[in-house]
Coordinates of C-alpha atoms (C1' of nucleotides) in Angstrom, one line a residue:
Chain J
M1 CA -5.9 -8.2 24.1
S2 CA -3.5 -11.1 23.8
K3 CA 0.1 -10.3 23.6
R4 CA 0.3 -11.9 20.2
N5 CA -2.4 -9.5 19.0
A6 CA -0.6 -6.5 20.6
I7 CA 2.5 -7.5 18.7
L8 CA 0.6 -7.6 15.5
V9 CA -1.0 -4.2 16.1
A10 CA 2.3 -2.5 17.1
A11 CA 4.1 -4.1 14.2
T12 CA 1.5 -2.9 11.7
Q13 CA 2.1 0.6 13.0
L14 CA 5.9 0.4 12.9
F15 CA 6.0 -1.4 9.5
S16 CA 3.7 1.1 7.9
R17 CA 5.3 4.2 9.3
N18 CA 9.0 3.2 9.2
G19 CA 8.9 0.3 6.7
F20 CA 9.7 -3.4 7.2
Q21 CA 13.4 -3.0 6.8
G22 CA 13.3 0.2 8.9
T23 CA 11.8 -1.5 11.8
S24 CA 13.9 -3.6 14.2
M25 CA 12.7 -6.3 16.5
A26 CA 14.2 -4.3 19.4
Q27 CA 11.9 -1.4 18.6
L28 CA 8.9 -3.7 18.4
S29 CA 9.9 -5.3 21.7
R30 CA 10.1 -1.9 23.3
L31 CA 6.7 -0.8 22.0
T32 CA 4.9 -3.9 23.1
D33 CA 6.7 -4.6 26.4
A34 CA 7.4 -8.1 25.1
A35 CA 10.8 -9.7 25.2
R36 CA 12.3 -10.3 21.8
G37 CA 12.2 -14.0 22.5
T38 CA 8.4 -13.7 23.0
I39 CA 7.9 -12.3 19.5
F40 CA 9.8 -15.2 18.0
H41 CA 7.7 -17.5 20.1
H42 CA 4.6 -16.3 18.3
F43 CA 6.1 -15.8 14.8
T44 CA 8.8 -18.0 13.3
N45 CA 10.7 -14.9 11.9
K46 CA 10.3 -11.3 11.0
E47 CA 9.0 -12.2 7.5
D48 CA 6.4 -14.5 9.0
L49 CA 5.2 -11.7 11.2
F50 CA 4.8 -9.5 8.2
L51 CA 2.9 -12.2 6.4
N52 CA 0.5 -12.4 9.3
I53 CA -0.1 -8.7 9.2
L54 CA -0.9 -8.9 5.5
K55 CA -3.3 -11.7 6.3
N56 CA -5.0 -9.4 8.8
V57 CA -5.2 -6.6 6.3
Q58 CA -6.7 -8.9 3.7
E59 CA -9.3 -10.3 6.0
N60 CA -10.1 -6.9 7.3
I61 CA -10.7 -5.4 3.9
L62 CA -12.6 -8.4 2.5
T63 CA -14.8 -8.5 5.6
A64 CA -15.5 -4.8 5.6
F65 CA -16.6 -4.9 1.9
R66 CA -18.7 -8.0 2.4
H67 CA -20.5 -6.4 5.3
H68 CA -20.9 -3.2 3.3
K69 CA -22.5 -5.0 0.4
E70 CA -24.9 -6.9 2.6
T71 CA -26.1 -4.0 4.6
T72 CA -26.5 -1.4 1.8
C73 CA -28.5 -1.3 -1.4
Y74 CA -28.6 1.2 -4.1
E75 CA -31.0 2.5 -6.6
N76 CA -28.8 1.7 -9.5
G77 CA -25.3 0.8 -10.6
M78 CA -24.0 4.4 -10.7
E79 CA -25.1 4.9 -7.1
M80 CA -23.4 1.7 -6.1
V81 CA -20.1 2.7 -7.5
E82 CA -20.3 6.1 -5.8
G83 CA -21.1 4.3 -2.5
V84 CA -18.2 2.0 -2.9
V85 CA -15.8 4.8 -3.6
T86 CA -17.0 6.7 -0.5
F87 CA -16.8 3.5 1.6
Y88 CA -13.3 2.8 0.3
L89 CA -12.1 6.3 1.3
S90 CA -13.7 6.1 4.8
L91 CA -12.2 2.6 5.3
A92 CA -8.8 3.9 4.4
G93 CA -9.2 6.8 6.8
E94 CA -10.2 4.5 9.7
N95 CA -7.4 2.0 9.0
E96 CA -4.5 4.4 8.1
D97 CA -1.7 2.0 9.1
Q98 CA -3.1 -1.0 7.1
F99 CA -3.6 1.1 4.0
L100 CA -0.2 2.8 4.3
L101 CA 1.2 -0.7 4.4
L102 CA -0.5 -1.4 1.1
H103 CA 0.8 1.9 -0.3
R104 CA 4.4 1.0 0.4
H105 CA 6.2 -1.0 -2.3
Y106 CA 7.7 -3.7 0.0
P107 CA 4.7 -6.1 0.0
Y108 CA 4.7 -6.1 -3.8
Q109 CA 8.5 -6.7 -3.8
M110 CA 7.9 -9.7 -1.6
A111 CA 5.2 -10.9 -3.8
E112 CA 7.7 -11.3 -6.6
T113 CA 9.4 -14.2 -4.9
N114 CA 7.0 -15.3 -2.1
P115 CA 3.7 -16.8 -3.4
A116 CA 2.0 -16.3 0.0
F117 CA 2.4 -12.6 -0.2
R118 CA 1.2 -12.6 -3.7
S119 CA -2.0 -14.4 -3.0
Y120 CA -3.0 -12.1 -0.1
L121 CA -2.4 -9.1 -2.3
E122 CA -4.2 -10.6 -5.3
A123 CA -7.2 -11.4 -3.0
V124 CA -7.3 -7.8 -1.9
Y125 CA -7.2 -6.3 -5.3
T126 CA -9.5 -8.9 -6.9
C127 CA -12.1 -8.2 -4.2
L128 CA -11.9 -4.4 -4.8
L129 CA -11.9 -4.6 -8.6
D130 CA -14.8 -7.1 -8.5
I131 CA -17.0 -4.8 -6.5
F132 CA -16.2 -1.8 -8.8
E133 CA -16.9 -4.0 -11.8
E134 CA -20.1 -5.3 -10.3
G135 CA -21.4 -1.8 -9.9
I136 CA -20.5 -0.9 -13.4
S137 CA -22.1 -4.0 -14.9
I138 CA -25.3 -3.4 -12.9
G139 CA -25.2 0.2 -14.1
I140 CA -24.9 -0.9 -17.7
L141 CA -28.0 -3.1 -17.3
D142 CA -30.1 -0.5 -15.6
G143 CA -28.9 2.3 -17.9
S144 CA -27.2 4.5 -15.3
V145 CA -23.7 3.7 -16.6
K146 CA -22.1 3.3 -20.0
A147 CA -18.7 1.6 -20.3
E148 CA -17.0 -0.5 -23.0
S149 CA -15.1 -2.9 -20.8
P150 CA -16.4 -3.1 -17.2
R151 CA -13.2 -4.6 -15.9
N152 CA -10.8 -2.1 -17.5
T153 CA -13.1 0.8 -16.4
A154 CA -13.1 -0.6 -12.9
M155 CA -9.2 -0.7 -12.9
V156 CA -9.0 2.9 -14.1
L157 CA -11.6 4.0 -11.6
F158 CA -9.9 2.3 -8.7
A159 CA -6.5 3.7 -9.8
M160 CA -8.0 7.1 -9.6
V161 CA -9.6 6.6 -6.2
D162 CA -6.5 4.9 -4.7
G163 CA -4.3 7.5 -6.3
V164 CA -6.1 10.3 -4.6
A165 CA -6.0 8.4 -1.2
R166 CA -2.3 7.9 -1.7
F167 CA -1.6 11.5 -2.6
N168 CA -2.9 12.5 0.8
T169 CA -0.4 10.2 2.5
Y170 CA 2.4 12.1 0.8
N171 CA 1.7 15.1 2.9
L172 CA 3.0 17.4 0.2
Y173 CA -0.2 19.2 -0.4
Q174 CA -3.4 19.2 1.6
A175 CA -5.4 17.3 -0.9
G176 CA -8.1 16.3 1.5
S177 CA -10.7 18.4 -0.1
L178 CA -10.6 16.4 -3.3
Y179 CA -13.5 14.2 -2.4
Q180 CA -16.1 16.2 -4.3
D181 CA -13.9 16.5 -7.4
L182 CA -13.3 12.7 -7.2
I183 CA -16.9 11.8 -7.1
T184 CA -17.7 14.3 -9.9
S185 CA -15.0 12.6 -12.1
C186 CA -16.4 9.2 -11.3
R187 CA -19.8 10.2 -12.5
K188 CA -18.4 11.7 -15.7
I189 CA -16.4 8.6 -16.5
L190 CA -19.4 6.4 -16.0
A191 CA -22.2 8.6 -17.2
P192 CA -24.0 7.5 -20.4
G193 CA -23.9 10.2 -23.1
S194 CA -27.0 12.3 -22.3
Chain P
M1 CA 31.1 7.9 -17.5
S2 CA 32.7 9.1 -14.3
K3 CA 32.8 6.8 -11.3
R4 CA 30.7 9.2 -9.3
N5 CA 28.0 9.0 -12.1
A6 CA 28.3 5.2 -12.2
I7 CA 27.6 5.1 -8.5
L8 CA 24.6 7.3 -8.9
V9 CA 23.2 5.1 -11.7
A10 CA 23.8 1.9 -9.9
A11 CA 22.4 3.3 -6.6
T12 CA 19.2 4.4 -8.4
Q13 CA 18.7 0.9 -9.7
L14 CA 19.4 -0.7 -6.3
F15 CA 17.4 1.7 -4.2
S16 CA 14.4 1.5 -6.6
R17 CA 14.4 -2.3 -6.8
N18 CA 15.4 -3.3 -3.2
G19 CA 14.6 -0.1 -1.3
F20 CA 17.0 2.3 0.4
Q21 CA 17.1 0.3 3.6
G22 CA 17.3 -2.9 1.6
T23 CA 20.5 -1.8 -0.1
S24 CA 23.9 -2.0 1.5
M25 CA 27.0 0.0 0.6
A26 CA 28.7 -3.4 0.1
Q27 CA 26.2 -4.3 -2.7
L28 CA 26.6 -0.9 -4.3
S29 CA 30.4 -1.3 -4.1
R30 CA 30.2 -4.6 -5.8
L31 CA 27.9 -3.4 -8.6
T32 CA 30.1 -0.4 -9.4
D33 CA 33.6 -1.9 -8.9
A34 CA 34.2 1.0 -6.5
A35 CA 35.6 0.5 -3.1
R36 CA 33.4 1.5 -0.2
G37 CA 35.7 4.3 0.7
T38 CA 35.3 5.7 -2.8
I39 CA 31.6 6.0 -2.4
F40 CA 32.0 7.9 0.8
H41 CA 34.6 10.1 -0.9
H42 CA 31.9 11.3 -3.3
F43 CA 28.9 11.4 -0.9
T44 CA 29.1 12.3 2.7
N45 CA 26.8 9.4 3.7
K46 CA 24.1 7.1 2.4
E47 CA 21.4 9.6 2.9
D48 CA 23.3 12.2 0.9
L49 CA 23.7 9.7 -1.9
F50 CA 19.9 9.2 -1.9
L51 CA 19.4 13.0 -1.9
N52 CA 21.6 13.4 -5.0
I53 CA 19.6 10.7 -6.7
L54 CA 16.4 12.5 -6.0
K55 CA 18.0 15.7 -7.3
N56 CA 18.7 13.8 -10.6
V57 CA 15.2 12.5 -10.8
Q58 CA 13.8 16.0 -10.2
E59 CA 16.0 17.6 -12.8
N60 CA 15.3 14.8 -15.3
I61 CA 11.6 15.1 -15.0
L62 CA 11.5 18.9 -15.1
T63 CA 13.9 19.0 -18.1
A64 CA 11.9 16.4 -20.0
F65 CA 8.6 18.2 -19.5
R66 CA 10.1 21.6 -20.3
H67 CA 11.5 20.1 -23.6
H68 CA 8.2 18.4 -24.3
K69 CA 6.3 21.7 -23.9
E70 CA 8.7 23.6 -26.1
T71 CA 8.7 21.1 -29.0
T72 CA 5.0 20.3 -29.2
C73 CA 1.9 22.3 -29.8
Y74 CA -1.7 21.3 -29.7
E75 CA -4.9 22.3 -31.3
N76 CA -6.6 22.9 -28.0
G77 CA -6.4 22.3 -24.3
M78 CA -8.0 18.8 -24.4
E79 CA -5.4 17.7 -26.9
M80 CA -2.7 19.1 -24.7
V81 CA -3.8 17.2 -21.7
E82 CA -4.0 14.0 -23.7
G83 CA -0.5 14.6 -25.0
V84 CA 0.8 15.2 -21.5
V85 CA -0.7 12.0 -20.2
T86 CA 0.8 10.1 -23.1
F87 CA 4.2 11.7 -22.5
Y88 CA 4.1 11.0 -18.8
L89 CA 3.4 7.3 -19.4
S90 CA 6.2 7.1 -22.0
L91 CA 8.6 8.9 -19.7
A92 CA 7.8 6.5 -16.9
G93 CA 8.4 3.6 -19.2
E94 CA 11.8 4.9 -20.3
N95 CA 12.9 5.7 -16.7
E96 CA 11.5 2.8 -14.8
D97 CA 14.0 3.0 -12.0
Q98 CA 13.5 6.7 -11.3
F99 CA 9.7 6.4 -11.3
L100 CA 9.8 3.3 -9.2
L101 CA 11.8 5.3 -6.7
L102 CA 9.0 7.9 -6.6
H103 CA 6.4 5.1 -6.2
R104 CA 8.1 3.9 -3.0
H105 CA 7.1 5.5 0.2
Y106 CA 10.6 6.1 1.5
P107 CA 11.2 9.5 -0.2
Y108 CA 8.0 10.9 1.3
Q109 CA 8.9 9.5 4.7
M110 CA 12.2 11.3 4.5
A111 CA 10.4 14.5 3.4
E112 CA 8.6 14.5 6.7
T113 CA 11.8 15.4 8.6
N114 CA 14.3 16.5 5.9
P115 CA 13.3 19.7 4.0
A116 CA 15.8 19.0 1.2
F117 CA 13.9 15.8 0.3
R118 CA 10.6 17.7 0.6
S119 CA 11.6 20.5 -1.8
Y120 CA 12.7 18.1 -4.5
L121 CA 9.5 16.2 -4.3
E122 CA 7.4 19.3 -4.2
A123 CA 9.2 20.6 -7.3
V124 CA 8.3 17.4 -9.2
Y125 CA 4.7 17.3 -8.3
T126 CA 4.2 21.1 -8.7
C127 CA 5.7 20.8 -12.2
L128 CA 3.4 17.9 -13.1
L129 CA 0.3 19.5 -11.7
D130 CA 1.1 22.8 -13.3
I131 CA 1.2 21.3 -16.7
F132 CA -2.0 19.4 -16.2
E133 CA -3.7 22.5 -14.9
E134 CA -2.4 24.6 -17.8
G135 CA -3.9 22.2 -20.3
I136 CA -7.2 22.3 -18.5
S137 CA -7.2 26.1 -18.2
I138 CA -6.4 26.5 -21.9
G139 CA -9.1 24.0 -22.7
I140 CA -11.7 26.0 -20.7
L141 CA -10.8 29.1 -22.7
D142 CA -10.9 27.4 -26.1
G143 CA -14.1 25.5 -25.2
S144 CA -12.6 22.0 -25.5
V145 CA -12.7 21.4 -21.7
K146 CA -15.1 22.0 -18.9
A147 CA -14.0 21.9 -15.3
E148 CA -15.0 23.7 -12.1
S149 CA -11.6 23.9 -10.4
P150 CA -8.7 23.4 -12.8
R151 CA -6.2 22.7 -10.0
N152 CA -8.4 20.1 -8.3
T153 CA -9.3 18.5 -11.6
A154 CA -5.6 18.3 -12.4
M155 CA -4.9 16.5 -9.2
V156 CA -7.6 13.9 -9.7
L157 CA -6.5 13.5 -13.3
F158 CA -2.9 13.0 -12.3
A159 CA -3.8 10.6 -9.5
M160 CA -5.6 8.5 -12.1
V161 CA -2.7 8.5 -14.5
D162 CA -0.1 7.8 -11.9
G163 CA -2.3 5.2 -10.2
V164 CA -2.5 3.3 -13.5
A165 CA 1.3 3.5 -14.0
R166 CA 1.8 2.3 -10.4
F167 CA -0.7 -0.5 -10.8
N168 CA 1.6 -1.9 -13.5
T169 CA 4.6 -2.0 -11.3
Y170 CA 2.7 -4.2 -8.8
N171 CA 2.9 -7.0 -11.3
L172 CA -0.3 -8.5 -10.0
Y173 CA -2.2 -8.2 -13.2
Q174 CA -1.1 -7.4 -16.7
A175 CA -2.7 -3.9 -16.7
G176 CA -0.6 -2.7 -19.6
S177 CA -3.5 -2.6 -22.0
L178 CA -5.2 0.1 -19.9
Y179 CA -3.9 3.0 -22.0
Q180 CA -6.9 3.3 -24.2
D181 CA -9.3 3.2 -21.3
L182 CA -7.2 5.7 -19.5
I183 CA -7.3 8.2 -22.3
T184 CA -11.1 7.6 -22.7
S185 CA -11.6 8.4 -19.1
C186 CA -9.5 11.5 -19.3
R187 CA -11.7 12.8 -22.2
K188 CA -14.9 12.0 -20.3
I189 CA -13.7 13.8 -17.2
L190 CA -12.8 16.9 -19.2
A191 CA -15.4 16.9 -22.0
P192 CA -17.9 19.8 -21.9
G193 CA -21.4 18.4 -21.7
S194 CA -22.4 18.3 -25.4
Chain Q
dA1 C1' -3.0 -30.7 43.9
dT2 C1' -0.4 -31.8 40.1
dA3 C1' 1.4 -32.3 35.7
dA4 C1' 1.6 -30.9 31.0
dA5 C1' 1.5 -27.1 27.8
dA6 C1' 1.8 -22.6 26.5
dA7 C1' 3.6 -18.0 27.1
dC8 C1' 7.3 -15.4 28.3
dC9 C1' 12.0 -13.8 29.3
dG10 C1' 16.8 -11.9 28.2
dA11 C1' 21.6 -13.1 27.7
dC12 C1' 24.1 -14.7 23.9
dC13 C1' 25.6 -15.5 18.9
dG14 C1' 27.4 -14.7 14.3
dA15 C1' 26.6 -11.8 10.6
dT16 C1' 26.2 -7.5 8.6
dC17 C1' 25.7 -2.6 8.8
dA18 C1' 27.3 2.4 7.8
dT19 C1' 31.2 4.9 8.4
dT20 C1' 36.2 6.0 9.3
dC21 C1' 40.9 6.4 8.3
dG22 C1' 45.7 6.0 6.9
dG23 C1' 47.7 5.4 2.8
dT24 C1' 48.3 4.8 -2.6
dT25 C1' 47.7 6.4 -7.2
dG26 C1' 47.4 9.4 -11.3
dG27 C1' 47.0 13.7 -13.3
dT28 C1' 48.1 18.8 -13.4
dA29 C1' 50.2 23.1 -12.4
dT30 C1' 54.5 25.2 -11.3
Chain I
dA1 C1' 61.4 17.6 -10.9
dT2 C1' 58.4 18.9 -7.3
dA3 C1' 54.4 19.9 -5.1
dC4 C1' 49.7 19.4 -4.8
dC5 C1' 45.1 17.5 -4.9
dA6 C1' 41.3 14.9 -6.0
dA7 C1' 40.2 10.1 -6.8
dC8 C1' 40.6 5.8 -5.0
dC9 C1' 41.4 1.9 -2.0
dG10 C1' 40.3 -1.8 1.7
dA11 C1' 41.2 -3.2 6.5
dA12 C1' 39.4 -1.9 10.9
dT13 C1' 35.6 -0.2 14.1
dG14 C1' 31.7 -0.1 17.0
dA15 C1' 27.0 -0.6 16.7
dT16 C1' 23.0 -3.1 15.5
dC17 C1' 20.8 -6.7 13.2
dG18 C1' 17.7 -11.1 13.2
dG19 C1' 17.5 -15.2 15.4
dT20 C1' 18.6 -19.0 19.2
dC21 C1' 18.3 -21.2 23.5
dG22 C1' 18.0 -22.6 28.3
dG23 C1' 15.2 -21.5 31.8
dT24 C1' 11.1 -19.3 34.4
dT25 C1' 6.4 -18.1 34.9
dT26 C1' 1.5 -18.5 33.9
dT27 C1' -2.3 -21.0 32.3
dT28 C1' -5.0 -25.0 31.5
dA29 C1' -6.7 -29.7 32.1
dT30 C1' -7.2 -33.6 35.0

DNA sequence: ATAAAAACCGACCGATCATTCGGTTGGTAT
DNA sequence: ATACCAACCGAATGATCGGTCGGTTTTTAT
């Protein structure tokens, strides 16, 4: 792995666990065995490093979902939504650092003033909401789902799934066993009335 | 208002908007017209200041819900849950800074090592989940709600409500009009099958 | 083999950080 | 009037911060 990549990986870990402002370039230098000057050779400044991490996160998530969509097919819309929810949770489990980064408030704070941050974040959430919405819309056509506004229902659904995932990162309760309840709630939200 | 209180209010604003590590005592001193020494007269250090803020947040939320419970009564469990959801959203709207603080990751990071932080956060979420669970349990008894595990259903429900509230703070989309969809989803999750 | 380019290094810089401390002020009890 | 104490102040401190720069090593292309 190139040193530039090693820096990105280590910085993702540090930024997600200790926060952007809670991470010093000295820490990052120690963790990567790269001199501080080397880090600034690859990235113009600390913020640029963070932006590149966010770019990685965005590409990773978009690629993963594109691949998921191409390699799986479902009987109907309801099954597709359920599959997407399951895939989202497993992806969040495999890439803990990247998702923890998205669960911190700092990226969204940056997005208020820096359009580059905003566009990466928008890309992530637009992608996620689009997939949820697509499953819902398909489900409405094939009769497996009933929803008034597919977009709004997708938002509420995603808020629920992401909320459960985030609740786990709080480490206040062991909420890991909520998967079944989550899926059940999804089905109830989408199910057409008998 | 006492200077100590003014410091607490201003610090809540700064910590929630710029983060704990993104706020300097110099900033806080400027915003409160209090010398830096004065802040350290009232609070032993920056972390102790943050802990006192979290204590305020906890007391505020617990008091608000206790008052809400004492002054309102509902026809059945389903109505109670719906009322609690509505009250939670309005409370979050009135105390933006306090809830934004809870939506940042830093308090939970502190809770990993500092038991005082952990106990305040646990108190908040235990209170919230208890109220959701109570509504669900009452609803099961009066027939307005059906749920397998009241506690787990309460968690999923709360994750959904809080997830929507948080989504608004991202300022990526205008998700403010999700209230109706949220309530609808709540009812669908809890509704007994015809 | 050689030259150009890219990667890498760490001492150094000015700014800023949380915290300390010696001292002043204003109110209150005696 | 005196003594006391909590509230308040701001200059000083040492550590740490992000970032720079001149120079060395490694890689690549010719």
